[in-house]
PDB file of C-alpha atoms and ligand atoms in Angstrom:
ATOM      1  CA  MET H   1       0.000   0.000   0.000  1.00 60.00           C
ATOM      2  CA  SER H   2       1.384   3.406  -0.839  1.00 77.00           C
ATOM      3  CA  ALA H   3       1.086   6.163   1.723  1.00 94.00           C
ATOM      4  CA  MET H   4      -1.331   9.067   1.284  1.00 98.00           C
ATOM      5  CA  LEU H   5       1.430  11.541   2.105  1.00 98.00           C
ATOM      6  CA  THR H   6       5.123  10.790   1.779  1.00 98.00           C
ATOM      7  CA  VAL H   7       7.744  13.288   2.934  1.00 98.00           C
ATOM      8  CA  ASP H   8      11.175  12.199   1.815  1.00 98.00           C
ATOM      9  CA  ASN H   9      14.491  13.690   2.905  1.00 98.00           C
ATOM     10  CA  LEU H  10      12.990  17.138   3.437  1.00 98.00           C
ATOM     11  CA  SER H  11      15.243  20.063   4.310  1.00 98.00           C
ATOM     12  CA  ILE H  12      14.096  23.632   4.856  1.00 98.00           C
ATOM     13  CA  HIS H  13      16.331  26.680   5.035  1.00 97.00           C
ATOM     14  CA  TYR H  14      15.557  30.271   5.946  1.00 96.00           C
ATOM     15  CA  GLY H  15      18.508  32.070   4.426  1.00 95.00           C
ATOM     16  CA  VAL H  16      21.545  30.342   5.860  1.00 95.00           C
ATOM     17  CA  ILE H  17      19.648  28.835   8.775  1.00 95.00           C
ATOM     18  CA  GLN H  18      18.597  25.234   8.345  1.00 96.00           C
ATOM     19  CA  ALA H  19      15.309  24.756  10.214  1.00 97.00           C
ATOM     20  CA  VAL H  20      14.548  21.199   9.058  1.00 97.00           C
ATOM     21  CA  LYS H  21      17.179  18.543   8.354  1.00 97.00           C
ATOM     22  CA  ASN H  22      16.521  15.551   6.092  1.00 97.00           C
ATOM     23  CA  VAL H  23      13.170  14.654   7.559  1.00 98.00           C
ATOM     24  CA  SER H  24      11.263  11.651   6.196  1.00 98.00           C
ATOM     25  CA  PHE H  25       7.882  10.355   7.299  1.00 98.00           C
ATOM     26  CA  GLU H  26       4.585   9.187   5.940  1.00 98.00           C
ATOM     27  CA  VAL H  27       0.890   9.346   6.642  1.00 98.00           C
ATOM     28  CA  ASN H  28      -1.360   6.493   5.575  1.00 98.00           C
ATOM     29  CA  GLU H  29      -4.999   6.849   4.691  1.00 97.00           C
ATOM     30  CA  GLY H  30      -7.238   6.841   7.770  1.00 97.00           C
ATOM     31  CA  GLU H  31      -4.476   7.549  10.290  1.00 97.00           C
ATOM     32  CA  VAL H  32      -3.965  10.298  12.816  1.00 98.00           C
ATOM     33  CA  VAL H  33      -0.218  10.963  12.755  1.00 98.00           C
ATOM     34  CA  THR H  34       1.382  13.464  15.093  1.00 98.00           C
ATOM     35  CA  LEU H  35       4.630  15.431  14.938  1.00 97.00           C
ATOM     36  CA  ILE H  36       5.677  16.471  18.418  1.00 94.00           C
ATOM     37  CA  GLY H  37       8.603  18.551  19.576  1.00 91.00           C
ATOM     38  CA  ALA H  38       9.619  21.621  21.524  1.00 86.00           C
ATOM     39  CA  ASN H  39       9.403  25.242  20.360  1.00 87.00           C
ATOM     40  CA  GLY H  40      11.436  25.827  17.232  1.00 90.00           C
ATOM     41  CA  ALA H  41      11.840  22.130  16.400  1.00 92.00           C
ATOM     42  CA  GLY H  42      10.549  22.776  12.877  1.00 95.00           C
ATOM     43  CA  LYS H  43       6.982  21.487  13.109  1.00 95.00           C
ATOM     44  CA  THR H  44       5.247  24.511  11.611  1.00 95.00           C
ATOM     45  CA  SER H  45       7.876  24.783   8.876  1.00 97.00           C
ATOM     46  CA  ILE H  46       7.127  21.212   7.820  1.00 98.00           C
ATOM     47  CA  LEU H  47       3.372  21.807   7.665  1.00 97.00           C
ATOM     48  CA  ARG H  48       3.772  25.035   5.709  1.00 96.00           C
ATOM     49  CA  THR H  49       6.043  23.271   3.243  1.00 98.00           C
ATOM     50  CA  ILE H  50       3.535  20.452   2.735  1.00 98.00           C
ATOM     51  CA  SER H  51       0.837  23.095   2.083  1.00 96.00           C
ATOM     52  CA  GLY H  52       3.012  24.827  -0.517  1.00 96.00           C
ATOM     53  CA  LEU H  53       3.544  28.028   1.487  1.00 95.00           C
ATOM     54  CA  VAL H  54       7.273  27.431   1.997  1.00 96.00           C
ATOM     55  CA  ARG H  55       9.584  25.791  -0.537  1.00 97.00           C
ATOM     56  CA  PRO H  56      11.984  23.076   0.595  1.00 97.00           C
ATOM     57  CA  SER H  57      15.689  23.382  -0.118  1.00 97.00           C
ATOM     58  CA  GLU H  58      15.890  19.626  -0.583  1.00 97.00           C
ATOM     59  CA  GLY H  59      13.641  16.583  -0.684  1.00 98.00           C
ATOM     60  CA  SER H  60      10.294  15.575  -2.075  1.00 98.00           C
ATOM     61  CA  ILE H  61       6.683  15.487  -0.943  1.00 98.00           C
ATOM     62  CA  SER H  62       4.068  13.334  -2.564  1.00 98.00           C
ATOM     63  CA  PHE H  63       0.347  13.466  -1.904  1.00 98.00           C
ATOM     64  CA  LEU H  64      -1.951  10.812  -3.379  1.00 97.00           C
ATOM     65  CA  GLY H  65       0.804   9.742  -5.734  1.00 95.00           C
ATOM     66  CA  GLU H  66       1.534  13.221  -7.077  1.00 96.00           C
ATOM     67  CA  SER H  67       4.657  15.309  -6.407  1.00 97.00           C
ATOM     68  CA  ILE H  68       3.587  18.520  -4.709  1.00 97.00           C
ATOM     69  CA  GLU H  69       6.811  20.129  -3.487  1.00 96.00           C
ATOM     70  CA  LYS H  70       6.681  22.583  -6.375  1.00 95.00           C
ATOM     71  CA  ALA H  71       2.905  22.835  -6.736  1.00 96.00           C
ATOM     72  CA  PRO H  72       1.080  26.094  -5.971  1.00 96.00           C
ATOM     73  CA  ALA H  73      -0.770  26.129  -2.644  1.00 94.00           C
ATOM     74  CA  ARG H  74      -4.189  26.471  -4.272  1.00 92.00           C
ATOM     75  CA  LYS H  75      -3.603  23.333  -6.329  1.00 94.00           C
ATOM     76  CA  ILE H  76      -2.607  21.401  -3.204  1.00 96.00           C
ATOM     77  CA  VAL H  77      -5.859  22.457  -1.510  1.00 93.00           C
ATOM     78  CA  ALA H  78      -7.793  21.469  -4.625  1.00 92.00           C
ATOM     79  CA  ASN H  79      -6.139  18.036  -4.481  1.00 94.00           C
ATOM     80  CA  GLY H  80      -7.691  17.549  -1.035  1.00 96.00           C
ATOM     81  CA  LEU H  81      -5.178  18.830   1.504  1.00 97.00           C
ATOM     82  CA  SER H  82      -6.244  21.556   3.916  1.00 95.00           C
ATOM     83  CA  GLN H  83      -4.302  23.231   6.732  1.00 94.00           C
ATOM     84  CA  VAL H  84      -5.576  24.898   9.892  1.00 93.00           C
ATOM     85  CA  PRO H  85      -2.767  27.307  10.744  1.00 88.00           C
ATOM     86  CA  GLU H  86      -1.400  27.962  14.201  1.00 86.00           C
ATOM     87  CA  GLY H  87      -3.207  30.827  15.883  1.00 81.00           C
ATOM     88  CA  ARG H  88      -6.436  30.080  13.990  1.00 72.00           C
ATOM     89  CA  HIS H  89      -6.785  33.161  11.756  1.00 83.00           C
ATOM     90  CA  VAL H  90     -10.513  33.433  11.378  1.00 91.00           C
ATOM     91  CA  PHE H  91     -11.728  36.306   9.209  1.00 90.00           C
ATOM     92  CA  SER H  92     -12.825  39.121  11.490  1.00 90.00           C
ATOM     93  CA  GLY H  93     -15.620  41.361  10.236  1.00 93.00           C
ATOM     94  CA  LEU H  94     -17.255  38.248   8.790  1.00 95.00           C
ATOM     95  CA  THR H  95     -19.793  36.150  10.638  1.00 96.00           C
ATOM     96  CA  VAL H  96     -19.237  32.550  11.644  1.00 97.00           C
ATOM     97  CA  MET H  97     -21.450  31.487   8.740  1.00 96.00           C
ATOM     98  CA  GLU H  98     -19.535  33.627   6.237  1.00 95.00           C
ATOM     99  CA  ASN H  99     -16.248  32.182   7.483  1.00 94.00           C
ATOM    100  CA  LEU H 100     -17.568  28.676   6.906  1.00 95.00           C
ATOM    101  CA  GLU H 101     -18.825  29.587   3.443  1.00 92.00           C
ATOM    102  CA  MET H 102     -15.333  30.841   2.545  1.00 89.00           C
ATOM    103  CA  GLY H 103     -14.062  27.339   3.288  1.00 87.00           C
ATOM    104  CA  ALA H 104     -16.252  25.923   0.540  1.00 84.00           C
ATOM    105  CA  PHE H 105     -14.754  28.136  -2.186  1.00 76.00           C
ATOM    106  CA  LEU H 106     -13.623  25.088  -4.156  1.00 77.00           C
ATOM    107  CA  HIS H 107     -17.060  23.582  -4.406  1.00 76.00           C
ATOM    108  CA  ASN H 108     -20.085  25.101  -6.048  1.00 76.00           C
ATOM    109  CA  ASP H 109     -22.358  22.139  -5.431  1.00 83.00           C
ATOM    110  CA  ARG H 110     -24.873  23.859  -3.122  1.00 85.00           C
ATOM    111  CA  GLU H 111     -26.582  20.711  -1.994  1.00 88.00           C
ATOM    112  CA  GLN H 112     -23.331  19.012  -1.009  1.00 87.00           C
ATOM    113  CA  ASN H 113     -22.152  22.188   0.728  1.00 88.00           C
ATOM    114  CA  GLN H 114     -25.399  22.312   2.734  1.00 91.00           C
ATOM    115  CA  LYS H 115     -24.960  18.690   3.771  1.00 91.00           C
ATOM    116  CA  ASN H 116     -21.408  19.364   4.780  1.00 90.00           C
ATOM    117  CA  LEU H 117     -22.436  22.446   6.754  1.00 93.00           C
ATOM    118  CA  LYS H 118     -25.060  20.415   8.582  1.00 94.00           C
ATOM    119  CA  MET H 119     -22.432  17.851   9.521  1.00 90.00           C
ATOM    120  CA  ILE H 120     -20.100  20.589  10.765  1.00 92.00           C
ATOM    121  CA  PHE H 121     -22.864  22.120  12.890  1.00 95.00           C
ATOM    122  CA  GLU H 122     -23.564  18.699  14.366  1.00 92.00           C
ATOM    123  CA  ARG H 123     -19.927  18.365  15.291  1.00 89.00           C
ATOM    124  CA  PHE H 124     -19.632  21.969  16.517  1.00 91.00           C
ATOM    125  CA  PRO H 125     -23.069  22.912  17.916  1.00 92.00           C
ATOM    126  CA  ARG H 126     -21.549  26.078  19.383  1.00 92.00           C
ATOM    127  CA  LEU H 127     -20.854  27.367  15.890  1.00 95.00           C
ATOM    128  CA  GLU H 128     -24.463  26.936  14.904  1.00 96.00           C
ATOM    129  CA  GLU H 129     -25.622  28.830  17.996  1.00 96.00           C
ATOM    130  CA  ARG H 130     -23.272  31.646  17.013  1.00 96.00           C
ATOM    131  CA  LYS H 131     -23.553  31.534  13.254  1.00 96.00           C
ATOM    132  CA  ASN H 132     -24.483  35.218  12.910  1.00 97.00           C
ATOM    133  CA  GLN H 133     -21.815  36.474  15.311  1.00 96.00           C
ATOM    134  CA  ASP H 134     -18.664  38.287  14.119  1.00 96.00           C
ATOM    135  CA  ALA H 135     -15.922  35.640  14.151  1.00 96.00           C
ATOM    136  CA  ALA H 136     -13.533  38.037  15.907  1.00 94.00           C
ATOM    137  CA  THR H 137     -15.766  38.073  18.999  1.00 95.00           C
ATOM    138  CA  LEU H 138     -15.633  34.285  19.517  1.00 94.00           C
ATOM    139  CA  SER H 139     -13.607  32.876  22.391  1.00 91.00           C
ATOM    140  CA  GLY H 140     -10.247  31.283  21.571  1.00 89.00           C
ATOM    141  CA  GLY H 141     -11.692  27.783  21.714  1.00 89.00           C
ATOM    142  CA  GLU H 142     -14.613  28.741  19.511  1.00 92.00           C
ATOM    143  CA  GLN H 143     -12.252  30.333  16.993  1.00 93.00           C
ATOM    144  CA  GLN H 144     -10.267  27.090  16.877  1.00 92.00           C
ATOM    145  CA  MET H 145     -13.489  25.206  16.178  1.00 92.00           C
ATOM    146  CA  LEU H 146     -14.376  27.694  13.455  1.00 95.00           C
ATOM    147  CA  ALA H 147     -10.949  27.367  11.835  1.00 94.00           C
ATOM    148  CA  MET H 148     -11.342  23.587  11.860  1.00 93.00           C
ATOM    149  CA  GLY H 149     -14.910  23.809  10.558  1.00 94.00           C
ATOM    150  CA  ARG H 150     -13.801  26.123   7.769  1.00 93.00           C
ATOM    151  CA  ALA H 151     -11.061  23.704   6.716  1.00 92.00           C
ATOM    152  CA  LEU H 152     -13.568  20.833   6.752  1.00 92.00           C
ATOM    153  CA  MET H 153     -15.855  22.801   4.417  1.00 91.00           C
ATOM    154  CA  SER H 154     -13.259  22.165   1.688  1.00 89.00           C
ATOM    155  CA  ARG H 155     -13.879  18.415   2.246  1.00 90.00           C
ATOM    156  CA  PRO H 156     -10.201  17.551   2.633  1.00 95.00           C
ATOM    157  CA  LYS H 157      -8.860  14.036   2.403  1.00 97.00           C
ATOM    158  CA  LEU H 158      -5.958  15.099   4.606  1.00 98.00           C
ATOM    159  CA  LEU H 159      -6.312  17.724   7.324  1.00 97.00           C
ATOM    160  CA  LEU H 160      -3.175  19.382   8.721  1.00 97.00           C
ATOM    161  CA  LEU H 161      -3.643  20.842  12.197  1.00 97.00           C
ATOM    162  CA  ASP H 162      -1.006  23.173  13.649  1.00 96.00           C
ATOM    163  CA  GLU H 163      -1.178  23.261  17.466  1.00 94.00           C
ATOM    164  CA  PRO H 164      -4.960  23.184  17.774  1.00 94.00           C
ATOM    165  CA  SER H 165      -4.761  23.132  21.590  1.00 92.00           C
ATOM    166  CA  MET H 166      -2.489  26.161  21.901  1.00 90.00           C
ATOM    167  CA  GLY H 167      -3.651  28.693  24.453  1.00 86.00           C
ATOM    168  CA  LEU H 168      -6.934  26.959  25.199  1.00 88.00           C
ATOM    169  CA  ALA H 169      -8.519  26.257  28.584  1.00 87.00           C
ATOM    170  CA  PRO H 170      -8.309  22.578  29.634  1.00 88.00           C
ATOM    171  CA  ILE H 171     -11.992  21.929  28.998  1.00 85.00           C
ATOM    172  CA  PHE H 172     -11.660  23.141  25.403  1.00 86.00           C
ATOM    173  CA  ILE H 173      -8.443  21.184  24.911  1.00 91.00           C
ATOM    174  CA  GLN H 174     -10.192  17.908  25.654  1.00 91.00           C
ATOM    175  CA  GLU H 175     -13.050  18.874  23.367  1.00 89.00           C
ATOM    176  CA  ILE H 176     -10.669  19.656  20.494  1.00 91.00           C
ATOM    177  CA  PHE H 177      -8.911  16.284  20.842  1.00 94.00           C
ATOM    178  CA  ASP H 178     -12.279  14.498  20.970  1.00 92.00           C
ATOM    179  CA  ILE H 179     -13.263  16.302  17.791  1.00 92.00           C
ATOM    180  CA  ILE H 180     -10.028  15.253  16.058  1.00 95.00           C
ATOM    181  CA  GLN H 181     -10.838  11.627  16.824  1.00 95.00           C
ATOM    182  CA  ASP H 182     -14.324  12.163  15.533  1.00 92.00           C
ATOM    183  CA  ILE H 183     -12.970  13.680  12.303  1.00 93.00           C
ATOM    184  CA  GLN H 184     -10.813  10.580  11.844  1.00 96.00           C
ATOM    185  CA  LYS H 185     -13.813   8.301  12.406  1.00 95.00           C
ATOM    186  CA  GLN H 186     -15.688  10.144   9.675  1.00 90.00           C
ATOM    187  CA  GLY H 187     -12.915   9.192   7.236  1.00 93.00           C
ATOM    188  CA  THR H 188     -10.570  12.189   7.154  1.00 96.00           C
ATOM    189  CA  THR H 189      -6.857  11.519   7.613  1.00 98.00           C
ATOM    190  CA  VAL H 190      -5.113  13.885  10.051  1.00 98.00           C
ATOM    191  CA  LEU H 191      -1.550  15.161  10.452  1.00 98.00           C
ATOM    192  CA  LEU H 192      -1.380  16.854  13.844  1.00 98.00           C
ATOM    193  CA  VAL H 193       1.402  19.103  15.091  1.00 96.00           C
ATOM    194  CA  GLU H 194       1.385  19.547  18.850  1.00 93.00           C
ATOM    195  CA  GLN H 195       3.390  20.644  21.842  1.00 88.00           C
ATOM    196  CA  ASN H 196       0.834  18.879  24.019  1.00 90.00           C
ATOM    197  CA  ALA H 197       2.596  15.541  23.473  1.00 92.00           C
ATOM    198  CA  ASN H 198       0.545  13.676  26.046  1.00 91.00           C
ATOM    199  CA  LYS H 199      -2.806  14.369  24.465  1.00 94.00           C
ATOM    200  CA  ALA H 200      -1.562  14.138  20.889  1.00 96.00           C
ATOM    201  CA  LEU H 201       0.081  10.729  21.393  1.00 96.00           C
ATOM    202  CA  ALA H 202      -2.985   9.436  23.227  1.00 96.00           C
ATOM    203  CA  ILE H 203      -5.134   9.836  20.107  1.00 97.00           C
ATOM    204  CA  ALA H 204      -2.472   9.253  17.428  1.00 98.00           C
ATOM    205  CA  ASP H 205      -1.985   6.018  15.541  1.00 98.00           C
ATOM    206  CA  ARG H 206       1.654   6.954  15.039  1.00 98.00           C
ATOM    207  CA  GLY H 207       3.970   9.773  15.942  1.00 97.00           C
ATOM    208  CA  TYR H 208       7.353  11.299  15.195  1.00 97.00           C
ATOM    209  CA  VAL H 209       9.464  13.258  17.656  1.00 95.00           C
ATOM    210  CA  LEU H 210      11.344  16.242  16.245  1.00 94.00           C
ATOM    211  CA  GLU H 211      14.356  17.848  17.878  1.00 92.00           C
ATOM    212  CA  THR H 212      16.043  20.863  16.305  1.00 92.00           C
ATOM    213  CA  GLY H 213      14.901  19.979  12.821  1.00 95.00           C
ATOM    214  CA  LYS H 214      15.500  16.227  12.959  1.00 95.00           C
ATOM    215  CA  ILE H 215      13.314  13.212  13.637  1.00 96.00           C
ATOM    216  CA  VAL H 216      14.849  11.497  16.647  1.00 93.00           C
ATOM    217  CA  LEU H 217      12.173   8.928  17.438  1.00 95.00           C
ATOM    218  CA  SER H 218       9.104   7.383  15.870  1.00 97.00           C
ATOM    219  CA  GLY H 219       6.560   4.743  16.759  1.00 97.00           C
ATOM    220  CA  THR H 220       2.929   4.150  17.544  1.00 97.00           C
ATOM    221  CA  GLY H 221       1.254   6.656  19.823  1.00 96.00           C
ATOM    222  CA  GLN H 222       1.270   4.120  22.641  1.00 95.00           C
ATOM    223  CA  GLU H 223       4.956   3.233  22.150  1.00 95.00           C
ATOM    224  CA  LEU H 224       5.989   6.869  22.269  1.00 95.00           C
ATOM    225  CA  LEU H 225       3.821   7.557  25.319  1.00 93.00           C
ATOM    226  CA  ALA H 226       5.592   4.708  27.103  1.00 91.00           C
ATOM    227  CA  SER H 227       9.096   5.662  25.931  1.00 90.00           C
ATOM    228  CA  ASP H 228      11.463   6.926  28.615  1.00 85.00           C
ATOM    229  CA  GLU H 229      12.986   9.503  26.287  1.00 82.00           C
ATOM    230  CA  VAL H 230       9.630  11.020  25.427  1.00 82.00           C
ATOM    231  CA  ARG H 231       8.485  10.946  29.040  1.00 80.00           C
ATOM    232  CA  LYS H 232      11.611  12.729  30.222  1.00 78.00           C
ATOM    233  CA  ALA H 233      11.653  15.358  27.510  1.00 75.00           C
ATOM    234  CA  TYR H 234       7.979  16.073  26.929  1.00 72.00           C
ATOM    235  CA  LEU H 235       5.760  14.524  29.552  1.00 66.00           C
ATOM    236  CA  GLY H 236       7.438  15.762  32.697  1.00 61.00           C
ATOM    237  CA  GLY H 237       9.362  12.667  33.752  1.00 51.00           C
TER     238      GLY H 237
HETATM  239  P1  LIG E 301       6.727  26.303  17.688  1.00 96.25           P
HETATM  240  O1  LIG E 301       6.240  25.115  18.417  1.00 96.25           O
HETATM  241  O2  LIG E 301       7.407  27.287  18.577  1.00 96.25           O
HETATM  242  O3  LIG E 301       5.720  26.912  16.765  1.00 96.25           O
HETATM  243  P2  LIG E 301       7.987  24.851  15.521  1.00 96.25           P
HETATM  244  O4  LIG E 301       8.457  23.485  15.895  1.00 96.25           O
HETATM  245  O5  LIG E 301       6.710  24.928  14.792  1.00 96.25           O
HETATM  246  O6  LIG E 301       7.949  25.768  16.786  1.00 96.25           O
HETATM  247  P3  LIG E 301       9.119  26.379  13.362  1.00 96.25           P
HETATM  248  O7  LIG E 301       8.137  27.484  13.537  1.00 96.25           O
HETATM  249  O8  LIG E 301       8.992  25.508  12.194  1.00 96.25           O
HETATM  250  O9  LIG E 301       9.146  25.473  14.669  1.00 96.25           O
HETATM  251  O10 LIG E 301      10.573  27.006  13.399  1.00 96.25           O
HETATM  252  C1  LIG E 301      11.758  26.254  13.191  1.00 96.25           C
HETATM  253  C2  LIG E 301      12.963  27.185  13.153  1.00 96.25           C
HETATM  254  O11 LIG E 301      12.916  27.971  11.952  1.00 96.25           O
HETATM  255  C3  LIG E 301      13.005  28.177  14.298  1.00 96.25           C
HETATM  256  O12 LIG E 301      14.346  28.315  14.697  1.00 96.25           O
HETATM  257  C4  LIG E 301      12.478  29.481  13.695  1.00 96.25           C
HETATM  258  O13 LIG E 301      13.031  30.605  14.308  1.00 96.25           O
HETATM  259  C5  LIG E 301      12.943  29.362  12.263  1.00 96.25           C
HETATM  260  N1  LIG E 301      12.030  30.062  11.347  1.00 96.25           N
HETATM  261  C6  LIG E 301      10.722  29.779  11.138  1.00 96.25           C
HETATM  262  N2  LIG E 301      10.185  30.600  10.217  1.00 96.25           N
HETATM  263  C7  LIG E 301      11.170  31.437   9.828  1.00 96.25           C
HETATM  264  C8  LIG E 301      11.263  32.527   8.901  1.00 96.25           C
HETATM  265  N3  LIG E 301      10.205  32.893   8.165  1.00 96.25           N
HETATM  266  N4  LIG E 301      12.460  33.141   8.780  1.00 96.25           N
HETATM  267  C9  LIG E 301      13.534  32.763   9.506  1.00 96.25           C
HETATM  268  N5  LIG E 301      13.529  31.744  10.393  1.00 96.25           N
HETATM  269  C10 LIG E 301      12.364  31.088  10.562  1.00 96.25           C
END
């Protein structure tokens, strides 16, 4: 079986600084795969490169059998890959509903969009309650839900999530991780970047540990949770 996403020997430079060093990993259809690592390990750089927002200095990325490391970002989205950026970035001045509609820009099938919207409101009832509210006035957790809902409106095959739990209250954090599992159950593959290693590994099928731009460890979520190295470095001993 070939992987849905294959990242092979990826390096990323910013000027003379090498942020990511010969990283290889894969994501198979139906999996939740997590990249964990401390601040500055290169997690966001990897996601942005997969999405076509940053160009690699070396290496290749293939998505559904097609090379995408030189493809324009809009083509990558059209192929079925959608990213929820760190810090959420909802469109302020637009309502919750308008934000969600923006997510469907690829699809002009109204009926399918309506169905999809209904599914998103079932998953995020809070968004439905607040559908006419300016997105900028949502709480942090609600904005994260909106950013995820908007990405799901594009009906991605692979969803990239960059630190969805960042800055959220514990009750929202649990909700977000429950929702990620739910998204997987509905058939969407997920690549999850997190500093919250504990929670991410608990729901991940597999994970990779990044340290200063390199993968230093990989395994199933359970293996990594049980690993002494991961416990010492990321889970507080
Ligand atoms: P965090 O968890 O703090 O978001 P991260 O693992 O996502 O960290 P990156 O944001 O990918 O890490 O950053 C990796 C390294 O690349 C860091 O040293 C960062 O300073 C550097 N870097 C990222 N973006 C740029 C940029 N546009 N220009 C220069 N250096 C950058």
